[in-house]
Amino acid sequence: MHNKSLKKNAVLNVTKTMMGIIFPIITFPYASRILQPEGIGKVNFANSIISYFALIASLGIGTYATRETAKIRDNISELRKFIKEILIINLSSTLVAYILFFISLLTIPKLQDYRALLLISSLTIIFNTIGIGWFYSAIEEYGYITLRSIIFQIINIAFLFLFVKTKEDIYLYAFMNVIAAVGSNILNLFHLKHFISLKGNDSLELKKHLKPIFIFFGLAAITSVYTILDSTMLGFLSNDEQVGYYSAATKINKMVLMLVTAIGGVLFPRLSYYSEKEDKTEFFNLLLKGFAITLCIAVPCTLGLHLLSSPITLLFSGERYLPSVPVMEIMNPIIIIISISNFIGIQYFLPLGKEKITVQSVIIGAISNFTLNLILIPRFQAFGASIATVSAESLVTLFQLIKARKEIKYKKLLLNFMEFVFAGGVMSIFVVFITKSIDKPLLQIVYSMIGGATVYYVVLVILRNKIVLSITKTFTEKNMTS
């Protein structure tokens, strides 16, 4: 299978991510007003519980399988054999996950009130397994991934506005969330025949995959402690309303983070391919350029989201959710923090087979997050959970920066970062002026986004920032040749 254009892949993945942001922007304001903080809190609490069983089912297979598939994608017989082996392991782990889920549902009293929501949310477990999304990412089939995702999201929007009318429609809302997130995965097995046939007798070797899979599972399991645990611990240590506030505060934050890290998702298969070919020059050139582009996007997003926290909350969630504004403000720095840890921990360490370092870093984050949650949630509730998350992510990133310092030259990246921060500071002055001059939240957001992005870009051009000039040159040349 030949290498596809990285630029085209990046555009497609960013488009998919943008649609993943736009659709919730359309649906969440409607759903949050219909279901209120309590309803949104219940759905998110149920989703957080199911995430643990989905984690058991996935076993860390996604990242491992993407890396290994990218390495052998030119060898059809090896690829067919590998897909069969991974599917058998994944189906077995899914069965174990469902057994544990039903045992928990019957034995944990707290879960009884959420039984129906948990059963609906549990559909994500099997949909993720049959979706074999790792295969399509590894062969860089982003056109198909993007198209099917957008179609199912459009269907979800239509059903949301047609059927979710009252607070009692919480179960329909939960089901539609499942369909929007993973419903399209049901098509993947049928579409697989267009790339490879699984027919044929192969001597399967399951055992050799278990050790690396369990290492990746450990990584995913520990990471989930401080990505999922906040909502879970809020549900147990506080109440549904606080979970609702926390969900509203982190909703936009997570969507922006998805956009910022979309570039990294495209680069991972190619970096794994270069690593297998031992092409260090191409590997590091691609890694550092992608890193700089990600920071270029992350800095203005972090600053803009912080300054617009209040109008964003009013527009997308309503006045009932204003207590979530301080939570959003304290959480926003993780856009930059996770952008850095994503590139070092995922795009750098994993393709080179150094996943143990990434595991060590997330252990530090998990322990600190759990400890801080226990201390801060009872006293500060959702705000305490946000402090715990930012602190944990900061420790993870710091550890990874130290571990990678000998091979990744930070000097150029630091220079770029300082230019991004300066341009972001000038942009922030403009955004503050807009928010002080205009009262309506929608206009504040629109004018700030358009004007702020323009100011940020112009300042970087004046500074002769190499990343922005390179992107501008590429875009200009493409328009001239079209």
Short mmCIF file of C-alpha atoms in Angstrom, two decimals:
data_model
loop_
_atom_site.label_atom_id
_atom_site.label_comp_id
_atom_site.label_asym_id
_atom_site.label_seq_id
_atom_site.Cartn_x
_atom_site.Cartn_y
_atom_site.Cartn_z
CA MET A 1 0.00 0.00 0.00
CA HIS A 2 1.54 3.28 -1.12
CA ASN A 3 2.07 6.30 1.12
CA LYS A 4 -0.68 8.87 0.83
CA SER A 5 -0.18 12.62 0.91
CA LEU A 6 0.40 13.75 4.48
CA LYS A 7 -1.03 17.17 3.67
CA LYS A 8 -4.20 15.60 2.31
CA ASN A 9 -4.41 13.27 5.32
CA ALA A 10 -3.99 16.21 7.66
CA VAL A 11 -6.74 18.18 5.91
CA LEU A 12 -9.09 15.20 6.03
CA ASN A 13 -8.39 14.44 9.68
CA VAL A 14 -8.74 18.08 10.67
CA THR A 15 -12.00 18.20 8.69
CA LYS A 16 -13.27 15.14 10.55
CA THR A 17 -12.20 16.68 13.83
CA MET A 18 -13.80 20.02 12.93
CA MET A 19 -17.06 18.22 12.19
CA GLY A 20 -16.68 16.46 15.53
CA ILE A 21 -16.49 19.92 17.08
CA ILE A 22 -19.19 21.61 15.03
CA PHE A 23 -21.84 18.95 15.60
CA PRO A 24 -21.60 19.05 19.43
CA ILE A 25 -21.63 22.85 19.20
CA ILE A 26 -24.98 22.47 17.46
CA THR A 27 -26.37 19.74 19.69
CA PHE A 28 -25.00 20.46 23.17
CA PRO A 29 -26.70 23.87 23.67
CA TYR A 30 -30.03 22.22 22.83
CA ALA A 31 -29.44 19.10 24.93
CA SER A 32 -28.05 21.00 27.94
CA ARG A 33 -31.14 23.20 28.10
CA ILE A 34 -33.54 20.26 27.71
CA LEU A 35 -31.83 17.86 30.12
CA GLN A 36 -30.46 20.49 32.58
CA PRO A 37 -27.21 19.96 34.58
CA GLU A 38 -28.65 16.91 36.39
CA GLY A 39 -29.52 15.10 33.16
CA ILE A 40 -26.23 15.91 31.45
CA GLY A 41 -24.46 14.84 34.65
CA LYS A 42 -26.20 11.45 34.69
CA VAL A 43 -25.30 10.71 31.06
CA ASN A 44 -21.68 11.69 31.57
CA PHE A 45 -21.42 9.69 34.79
CA ALA A 46 -22.75 6.62 32.97
CA ASN A 47 -20.31 7.22 30.10
CA SER A 48 -17.42 7.51 32.54
CA ILE A 49 -18.32 4.15 34.12
CA ILE A 50 -18.59 2.42 30.73
CA SER A 51 -15.24 3.89 29.71
CA TYR A 52 -13.51 1.57 32.17
CA PHE A 53 -15.08 -1.54 30.65
CA ALA A 54 -14.40 -0.23 27.14
CA LEU A 55 -10.81 0.14 28.26
CA ILE A 56 -10.69 -3.53 29.29
CA ALA A 57 -12.20 -4.53 25.95
CA SER A 58 -9.74 -2.48 23.93
CA LEU A 59 -6.69 -3.71 25.92
CA GLY A 60 -4.58 -0.95 24.38
CA ILE A 61 -4.93 -2.78 21.08
CA GLY A 62 -5.73 0.36 19.07
CA THR A 63 -2.34 2.06 19.39
CA TYR A 64 -0.34 -1.16 19.20
CA ALA A 65 -2.26 -2.44 16.16
CA THR A 66 -1.96 0.91 14.38
CA ARG A 67 1.80 0.93 14.87
CA GLU A 68 2.32 -2.68 13.78
CA THR A 69 -0.09 -2.47 10.82
CA ALA A 70 1.73 0.63 9.56
CA LYS A 71 4.98 -1.33 9.64
CA ILE A 72 3.71 -4.35 7.63
CA ARG A 73 1.11 -2.71 5.40
CA ASP A 74 3.19 -3.51 2.28
CA ASN A 75 3.08 -7.26 3.05
CA ILE A 76 -0.46 -8.52 2.33
CA SER A 77 -0.03 -12.06 3.72
CA GLU A 78 1.50 -10.79 6.97
CA LEU A 79 -1.17 -8.10 7.21
CA ARG A 80 -4.04 -10.61 6.79
CA LYS A 81 -2.56 -12.85 9.45
CA PHE A 82 -2.04 -9.93 11.83
CA ILE A 83 -5.63 -8.66 11.45
CA LYS A 84 -7.02 -12.11 12.29
CA GLU A 85 -4.81 -12.42 15.36
CA ILE A 86 -5.76 -8.99 16.70
CA LEU A 87 -9.47 -9.53 16.06
CA ILE A 88 -9.45 -12.81 18.02
CA ILE A 89 -7.66 -11.18 20.96
CA ASN A 90 -9.99 -8.15 20.83
CA LEU A 91 -13.17 -10.24 20.73
CA SER A 92 -11.95 -12.27 23.71
CA SER A 93 -11.19 -9.16 25.76
CA THR A 94 -14.60 -7.73 24.82
CA LEU A 95 -16.32 -10.83 26.20
CA VAL A 96 -14.37 -10.47 29.46
CA ALA A 97 -15.31 -6.77 29.65
CA TYR A 98 -19.03 -7.52 29.29
CA ILE A 99 -18.89 -10.24 31.96
CA LEU A 100 -17.23 -7.82 34.39
CA PHE A 101 -19.71 -5.10 33.45
CA PHE A 102 -22.77 -7.23 34.24
CA ILE A 103 -21.22 -8.40 37.53
CA SER A 104 -20.63 -4.77 38.51
CA LEU A 105 -24.13 -3.78 37.47
CA LEU A 106 -25.60 -6.41 39.77
CA THR A 107 -23.33 -5.89 42.78
CA ILE A 108 -22.58 -2.14 43.06
CA PRO A 109 -25.57 -0.30 44.64
CA LYS A 110 -24.62 3.12 43.23
CA LEU A 111 -25.01 1.79 39.67
CA GLN A 112 -28.59 0.60 40.15
CA ASP A 113 -30.04 4.08 39.53
CA TYR A 114 -28.13 4.29 36.25
CA ARG A 115 -28.87 0.79 34.93
CA ALA A 116 -30.68 1.79 31.72
CA LEU A 117 -28.14 4.49 30.86
CA LEU A 118 -25.27 2.08 31.49
CA LEU A 119 -26.78 -0.58 29.24
CA ILE A 120 -27.22 1.94 26.44
CA SER A 121 -23.72 3.33 26.83
CA SER A 122 -22.26 -0.18 26.88
CA LEU A 123 -22.99 -0.49 23.15
CA THR A 124 -19.82 1.52 22.59
CA ILE A 125 -17.80 -1.49 23.79
CA ILE A 126 -18.84 -3.85 21.00
CA PHE A 127 -18.99 -1.10 18.38
CA ASN A 128 -15.38 -0.17 19.10
CA THR A 129 -14.27 -3.78 18.77
CA ILE A 130 -15.92 -4.48 15.42
CA GLY A 131 -14.87 -1.07 14.14
CA ILE A 132 -11.16 -2.02 13.75
CA GLY A 133 -10.47 1.69 13.43
CA TRP A 134 -6.75 1.00 13.92
CA PHE A 135 -6.59 -0.64 10.48
CA TYR A 136 -7.98 2.37 8.62
CA SER A 137 -5.72 4.77 10.53
CA ALA A 138 -2.65 2.64 9.84
CA ILE A 139 -3.25 2.53 6.07
CA GLU A 140 -4.06 6.26 6.20
CA GLU A 141 -7.56 5.84 4.78
CA TYR A 142 -8.71 9.21 6.12
CA GLY A 143 -11.12 9.92 3.26
CA TYR A 144 -13.32 6.97 4.24
CA ILE A 145 -12.97 7.67 7.97
CA THR A 146 -14.02 11.29 7.51
CA LEU A 147 -16.98 10.62 5.22
CA ARG A 148 -18.62 7.90 7.30
CA SER A 149 -18.13 9.93 10.50
CA ILE A 150 -19.83 13.02 9.05
CA ILE A 151 -22.79 11.01 7.71
CA PHE A 152 -23.52 9.43 11.08
CA GLN A 153 -23.19 12.75 12.87
CA ILE A 154 -25.72 14.31 10.52
CA ILE A 155 -28.11 11.45 11.25
CA ASN A 156 -27.57 11.97 14.96
CA ILE A 157 -28.41 15.69 14.76
CA ALA A 158 -31.63 14.98 12.89
CA PHE A 159 -32.75 12.39 15.44
CA LEU A 160 -31.80 14.63 18.38
CA PHE A 161 -34.02 17.52 17.30
CA LEU A 162 -36.84 15.20 16.27
CA PHE A 163 -37.04 13.02 19.39
CA VAL A 164 -35.35 14.70 22.39
CA LYS A 165 -38.02 17.10 23.64
CA THR A 166 -38.15 16.76 27.46
CA LYS A 167 -35.99 15.79 30.44
CA GLU A 168 -37.50 12.29 30.23
CA ASP A 169 -35.81 11.74 26.84
CA ILE A 170 -32.46 11.26 28.52
CA TYR A 171 -32.20 7.64 27.30
CA LEU A 172 -32.73 8.66 23.67
CA TYR A 173 -30.04 11.29 24.10
CA ALA A 174 -27.63 8.69 25.50
CA PHE A 175 -28.35 6.32 22.60
CA MET A 176 -27.81 9.07 20.04
CA ASN A 177 -24.47 9.89 21.66
CA VAL A 178 -23.44 6.28 21.10
CA ILE A 179 -24.51 6.37 17.45
CA ALA A 180 -22.71 9.68 16.86
CA ALA A 181 -19.50 8.44 18.48
CA VAL A 182 -19.16 4.86 17.25
CA GLY A 183 -22.24 3.96 15.20
CA SER A 184 -20.33 4.26 11.95
CA ASN A 185 -17.96 1.52 13.13
CA ILE A 186 -20.53 -1.08 12.11
CA LEU A 187 -19.64 -0.34 8.48
CA ASN A 188 -15.94 -0.98 8.91
CA LEU A 189 -15.93 -4.78 8.79
CA PHE A 190 -17.97 -4.76 5.58
CA HIS A 191 -15.68 -2.13 4.05
CA LEU A 192 -12.57 -4.14 4.92
CA LYS A 193 -13.02 -6.40 1.87
CA HIS A 194 -12.12 -3.46 -0.39
CA PHE A 195 -8.57 -3.57 0.99
CA ILE A 196 -7.85 -7.13 2.05
CA SER A 197 -9.52 -10.54 2.20
CA LEU A 198 -9.37 -12.47 5.47
CA LYS A 199 -9.94 -15.76 3.68
CA GLY A 200 -7.11 -18.26 3.73
CA ASN A 201 -5.46 -20.62 6.17
CA ASP A 202 -2.94 -18.82 8.32
CA SER A 203 -0.89 -20.17 11.20
CA LEU A 204 -1.98 -17.73 13.89
CA GLU A 205 0.39 -16.63 16.63
CA LEU A 206 -1.59 -14.91 19.35
CA LYS A 207 0.93 -15.23 22.16
CA LYS A 208 3.58 -12.93 20.67
CA HIS A 209 1.16 -9.98 20.75
CA LEU A 210 0.14 -10.33 24.38
CA LYS A 211 3.15 -8.73 26.07
CA PRO A 212 3.20 -5.51 23.99
CA ILE A 213 -0.60 -5.31 24.10
CA PHE A 214 -0.61 -5.50 27.89
CA ILE A 215 2.06 -2.79 28.05
CA PHE A 216 -0.19 -0.55 25.94
CA PHE A 217 -3.15 -1.61 28.08
CA GLY A 218 -1.26 -0.49 31.16
CA LEU A 219 -0.60 2.84 29.46
CA ALA A 220 -4.25 3.27 28.49
CA ALA A 221 -5.51 2.11 31.91
CA ILE A 222 -3.32 4.51 33.84
CA THR A 223 -4.08 7.39 31.47
CA SER A 224 -7.80 6.82 31.99
CA VAL A 225 -7.36 7.47 35.71
CA TYR A 226 -6.93 11.16 35.09
CA THR A 227 -9.03 11.48 31.92
CA ILE A 228 -12.13 9.62 33.06
CA LEU A 229 -11.78 9.50 36.83
CA ASP A 230 -12.75 13.14 37.39
CA SER A 231 -16.37 12.58 36.35
CA THR A 232 -16.52 9.24 38.16
CA MET A 233 -15.16 10.62 41.44
CA LEU A 234 -17.39 13.69 41.18
CA GLY A 235 -20.35 11.34 40.82
CA PHE A 236 -19.38 9.38 43.93
CA LEU A 237 -18.00 12.22 46.08
CA SER A 238 -20.37 14.99 44.99
CA ASN A 239 -23.59 14.95 42.91
CA ASP A 240 -25.01 14.85 39.38
CA GLU A 241 -25.24 18.64 39.21
CA GLN A 242 -21.49 19.03 39.81
CA VAL A 243 -20.80 16.40 37.15
CA GLY A 244 -23.02 18.45 34.83
CA TYR A 245 -21.06 21.64 35.54
CA TYR A 246 -17.77 19.82 35.03
CA SER A 247 -19.02 18.28 31.77
CA ALA A 248 -20.14 21.67 30.44
CA ALA A 249 -16.81 23.24 31.42
CA THR A 250 -14.72 20.58 29.72
CA LYS A 251 -16.94 20.00 26.66
CA ILE A 252 -15.56 22.85 24.53
CA ASN A 253 -12.11 22.37 26.00
CA LYS A 254 -12.00 18.74 24.88
CA MET A 255 -13.34 19.58 21.43
CA VAL A 256 -10.63 22.20 20.89
CA LEU A 257 -8.04 19.70 22.14
CA MET A 258 -9.30 17.19 19.57
CA LEU A 259 -8.65 19.74 16.83
CA VAL A 260 -5.18 20.60 18.12
CA THR A 261 -4.07 16.96 18.39
CA ALA A 262 -5.63 15.93 15.05
CA ILE A 263 -2.31 16.51 13.28
CA GLY A 264 -0.56 14.09 15.62
CA GLY A 265 -3.10 11.38 14.83
CA VAL A 266 -2.19 11.64 11.15
CA LEU A 267 1.55 11.54 11.78
CA PHE A 268 1.64 8.48 14.06
CA PRO A 269 1.31 5.80 11.32
CA ARG A 270 3.89 7.57 9.12
CA LEU A 271 6.30 8.02 12.03
CA SER A 272 5.92 4.30 12.82
CA TYR A 273 6.67 3.55 9.15
CA TYR A 274 9.84 5.69 9.20
CA SER A 275 10.89 4.10 12.48
CA GLU A 276 10.59 0.61 10.96
CA LYS A 277 12.66 1.75 7.95
CA GLU A 278 15.20 3.34 10.36
CA ASP A 279 14.94 6.64 8.48
CA LYS A 280 15.90 8.97 11.35
CA THR A 281 16.19 12.08 9.19
CA GLU A 282 12.63 11.90 7.89
CA PHE A 283 11.40 10.80 11.32
CA PHE A 284 12.77 13.82 13.21
CA ASN A 285 11.99 16.33 10.45
CA LEU A 286 8.36 15.23 10.44
CA LEU A 287 8.15 15.04 14.25
CA LEU A 288 9.53 18.53 14.88
CA LYS A 289 7.50 20.19 12.12
CA GLY A 290 4.31 18.58 13.37
CA PHE A 291 5.20 19.55 16.95
CA ALA A 292 5.67 23.22 15.97
CA ILE A 293 2.43 23.35 13.96
CA THR A 294 0.53 21.87 16.89
CA LEU A 295 1.92 24.51 19.28
CA CYS A 296 1.07 27.20 16.73
CA ILE A 297 -2.59 26.16 16.99
CA ALA A 298 -2.62 25.32 20.71
CA VAL A 299 -1.42 28.70 22.02
CA PRO A 300 -4.16 30.94 20.51
CA CYS A 301 -6.82 28.32 21.25
CA THR A 302 -5.83 28.26 24.93
CA LEU A 303 -5.75 32.04 25.29
CA GLY A 304 -8.92 32.60 23.28
CA LEU A 305 -10.89 29.96 25.14
CA HIS A 306 -9.80 31.40 28.48
CA LEU A 307 -10.90 34.93 27.56
CA LEU A 308 -14.19 33.74 26.07
CA SER A 309 -15.13 31.23 28.80
CA SER A 310 -18.11 33.27 30.01
CA PRO A 311 -19.75 34.04 26.62
CA ILE A 312 -19.11 30.48 25.44
CA THR A 313 -20.84 29.08 28.53
CA LEU A 314 -23.80 31.45 28.16
CA LEU A 315 -24.22 30.67 24.47
CA PHE A 316 -23.74 26.92 24.49
CA SER A 317 -25.04 25.89 27.90
CA GLY A 318 -27.14 28.73 29.33
CA GLU A 319 -27.22 30.71 32.58
CA ARG A 320 -27.80 27.55 34.65
CA TYR A 321 -24.21 26.56 33.86
CA LEU A 322 -22.46 29.81 34.84
CA PRO A 323 -20.88 28.07 37.90
CA SER A 324 -18.84 26.08 35.37
CA VAL A 325 -16.97 29.18 34.08
CA PRO A 326 -14.18 29.09 36.74
CA VAL A 327 -13.78 25.36 36.04
CA MET A 328 -13.34 26.04 32.32
CA GLU A 329 -10.83 28.81 32.98
CA ILE A 330 -8.63 26.64 35.19
CA MET A 331 -8.82 23.72 32.71
CA ASN A 332 -7.83 25.63 29.55
CA PRO A 333 -4.01 25.32 29.95
CA ILE A 334 -4.25 21.58 29.37
CA ILE A 335 -4.71 22.34 25.66
CA ILE A 336 -1.04 23.34 25.48
CA ILE A 337 0.08 20.84 28.12
CA ILE A 338 -1.54 17.82 26.44
CA SER A 339 -0.43 18.99 22.99
CA ILE A 340 3.17 18.73 24.18
CA SER A 341 2.72 15.38 25.97
CA ASN A 342 0.85 13.98 22.95
CA PHE A 343 3.80 14.62 20.66
CA ILE A 344 6.47 13.39 23.03
CA GLY A 345 4.61 10.54 24.72
CA ILE A 346 2.69 9.26 21.69
CA GLN A 347 4.28 10.52 18.46
CA TYR A 348 7.90 10.19 19.65
CA PHE A 349 8.20 7.42 22.24
CA LEU A 350 5.64 4.94 20.85
CA PRO A 351 6.86 4.66 17.21
CA LEU A 352 10.37 4.03 18.57
CA GLY A 353 9.13 1.30 20.92
CA LYS A 354 9.82 3.36 24.06
CA GLU A 355 6.32 3.01 25.44
CA LYS A 356 7.66 2.11 28.90
CA ILE A 357 8.72 5.75 29.38
CA THR A 358 5.23 6.89 28.46
CA VAL A 359 3.81 4.37 30.95
CA GLN A 360 6.08 5.73 33.69
CA SER A 361 4.92 9.28 32.99
CA VAL A 362 1.23 8.46 33.16
CA ILE A 363 1.72 6.49 36.39
CA ILE A 364 2.99 9.72 37.91
CA GLY A 365 -0.02 11.57 36.51
CA ALA A 366 -2.50 8.93 37.66
CA ILE A 367 -1.25 8.80 41.24
CA SER A 368 -1.17 12.60 41.57
CA ASN A 369 -4.60 12.99 39.96
CA PHE A 370 -6.26 10.38 42.17
CA THR A 371 -4.68 11.80 45.32
CA LEU A 372 -5.58 15.39 44.48
CA ASN A 373 -9.14 14.39 43.56
CA LEU A 374 -9.60 12.77 46.99
CA ILE A 375 -8.35 15.93 48.67
CA LEU A 376 -9.94 18.62 46.51
CA ILE A 377 -13.32 17.29 45.29
CA PRO A 378 -14.99 17.05 48.74
CA ARG A 379 -14.06 20.69 49.42
CA PHE A 380 -14.07 22.38 46.01
CA GLN A 381 -16.19 19.92 43.96
CA ALA A 382 -15.91 20.46 40.18
CA PHE A 383 -13.32 23.22 40.61
CA GLY A 384 -11.17 20.86 42.67
CA ALA A 385 -11.38 18.19 39.98
CA SER A 386 -10.14 20.69 37.39
CA ILE A 387 -7.13 21.66 39.55
CA ALA A 388 -6.29 17.97 39.97
CA THR A 389 -6.40 17.36 36.22
CA VAL A 390 -4.21 20.32 35.26
CA SER A 391 -1.67 19.40 37.96
CA ALA A 392 -1.50 15.77 36.83
CA GLU A 393 -1.13 16.64 33.14
CA SER A 394 1.63 19.12 33.99
CA LEU A 395 3.62 16.45 35.85
CA VAL A 396 3.22 13.99 32.96
CA THR A 397 4.47 16.52 30.42
CA LEU A 398 7.40 17.65 32.57
CA PHE A 399 8.56 14.05 33.05
CA GLN A 400 8.39 13.37 29.29
CA LEU A 401 10.23 16.59 28.42
CA ILE A 402 13.07 15.58 30.73
CA LYS A 403 13.26 12.04 29.33
CA ALA A 404 13.34 13.22 25.69
CA ARG A 405 15.73 16.15 26.17
CA LYS A 406 18.82 14.33 24.82
CA GLU A 407 17.32 13.48 21.42
CA ILE A 408 14.78 16.24 20.76
CA LYS A 409 16.38 19.64 20.35
CA TYR A 410 14.09 22.05 22.15
CA LYS A 411 15.91 25.26 21.21
CA LYS A 412 14.10 25.85 17.90
CA LEU A 413 10.80 24.72 19.36
CA LEU A 414 11.23 27.10 22.29
CA LEU A 415 11.93 30.00 19.93
CA ASN A 416 8.78 29.18 17.95
CA PHE A 417 6.80 28.82 21.17
CA MET A 418 7.89 32.26 22.41
CA GLU A 419 6.83 33.81 19.11
CA PHE A 420 3.45 32.06 19.39
CA VAL A 421 3.03 33.36 22.95
CA PHE A 422 3.91 36.93 21.91
CA ALA A 423 1.47 36.83 18.99
CA GLY A 424 -1.11 35.30 21.31
CA GLY A 425 -0.60 38.15 23.77
CA VAL A 426 -1.29 40.75 21.08
CA MET A 427 -4.33 38.73 20.01
CA SER A 428 -5.55 38.66 23.62
CA ILE A 429 -5.54 42.47 23.80
CA PHE A 430 -7.81 42.54 20.75
CA VAL A 431 -10.14 39.87 22.21
CA VAL A 432 -10.43 41.73 25.53
CA PHE A 433 -11.33 44.91 23.62
CA ILE A 434 -14.07 43.03 21.73
CA THR A 435 -15.56 41.45 24.86
CA LYS A 436 -15.63 44.86 26.60
CA SER A 437 -17.18 46.61 23.59
CA ILE A 438 -19.93 44.09 22.74
CA ASP A 439 -22.60 42.63 25.02
CA LYS A 440 -24.03 39.74 22.99
CA PRO A 441 -22.18 36.41 23.55
CA LEU A 442 -22.55 35.22 19.93
CA LEU A 443 -21.07 38.41 18.48
CA GLN A 444 -18.31 38.40 21.08
CA ILE A 445 -17.30 34.88 20.03
CA VAL A 446 -17.58 35.42 16.26
CA TYR A 447 -15.71 38.74 16.16
CA SER A 448 -13.07 37.50 18.59
CA MET A 449 -12.42 34.32 16.59
CA ILE A 450 -12.20 36.01 13.19
CA GLY A 451 -10.40 39.15 14.33
CA GLY A 452 -8.20 37.35 16.86
CA ALA A 453 -7.05 34.76 14.30
CA THR A 454 -6.23 37.55 11.84
CA VAL A 455 -4.20 39.51 14.41
CA TYR A 456 -2.36 36.35 15.49
CA TYR A 457 -1.47 35.45 11.90
CA VAL A 458 -0.32 38.98 10.97
CA VAL A 459 1.92 39.26 14.04
CA LEU A 460 3.59 35.92 13.22
CA VAL A 461 4.14 37.01 9.61
CA ILE A 462 5.74 40.24 10.85
CA LEU A 463 7.97 38.15 13.14
CA ARG A 464 8.88 36.02 10.09
CA ASN A 465 7.89 32.85 11.91
CA LYS A 466 9.14 29.95 9.77
CA ILE A 467 6.20 27.66 10.46
CA VAL A 468 3.57 30.22 9.46
CA LEU A 469 5.57 31.33 6.41
CA SER A 470 5.94 27.68 5.33
CA ILE A 471 2.19 27.02 5.67
CA THR A 472 1.40 30.26 3.83
CA LYS A 473 3.79 29.37 1.01
CA THR A 474 2.28 25.91 0.63
CA PHE A 475 -1.28 27.31 0.57
CA THR A 476 -0.31 30.05 -1.95
CA GLU A 477 1.43 27.63 -4.29
CA LYS A 478 -1.55 25.28 -4.19
CA ASN A 479 -3.95 28.08 -5.15
CA MET A 480 -1.68 29.27 -7.98
CA THR A 481 -1.47 25.78 -9.49
CA SER A 482 -5.21 25.05 -9.17
#
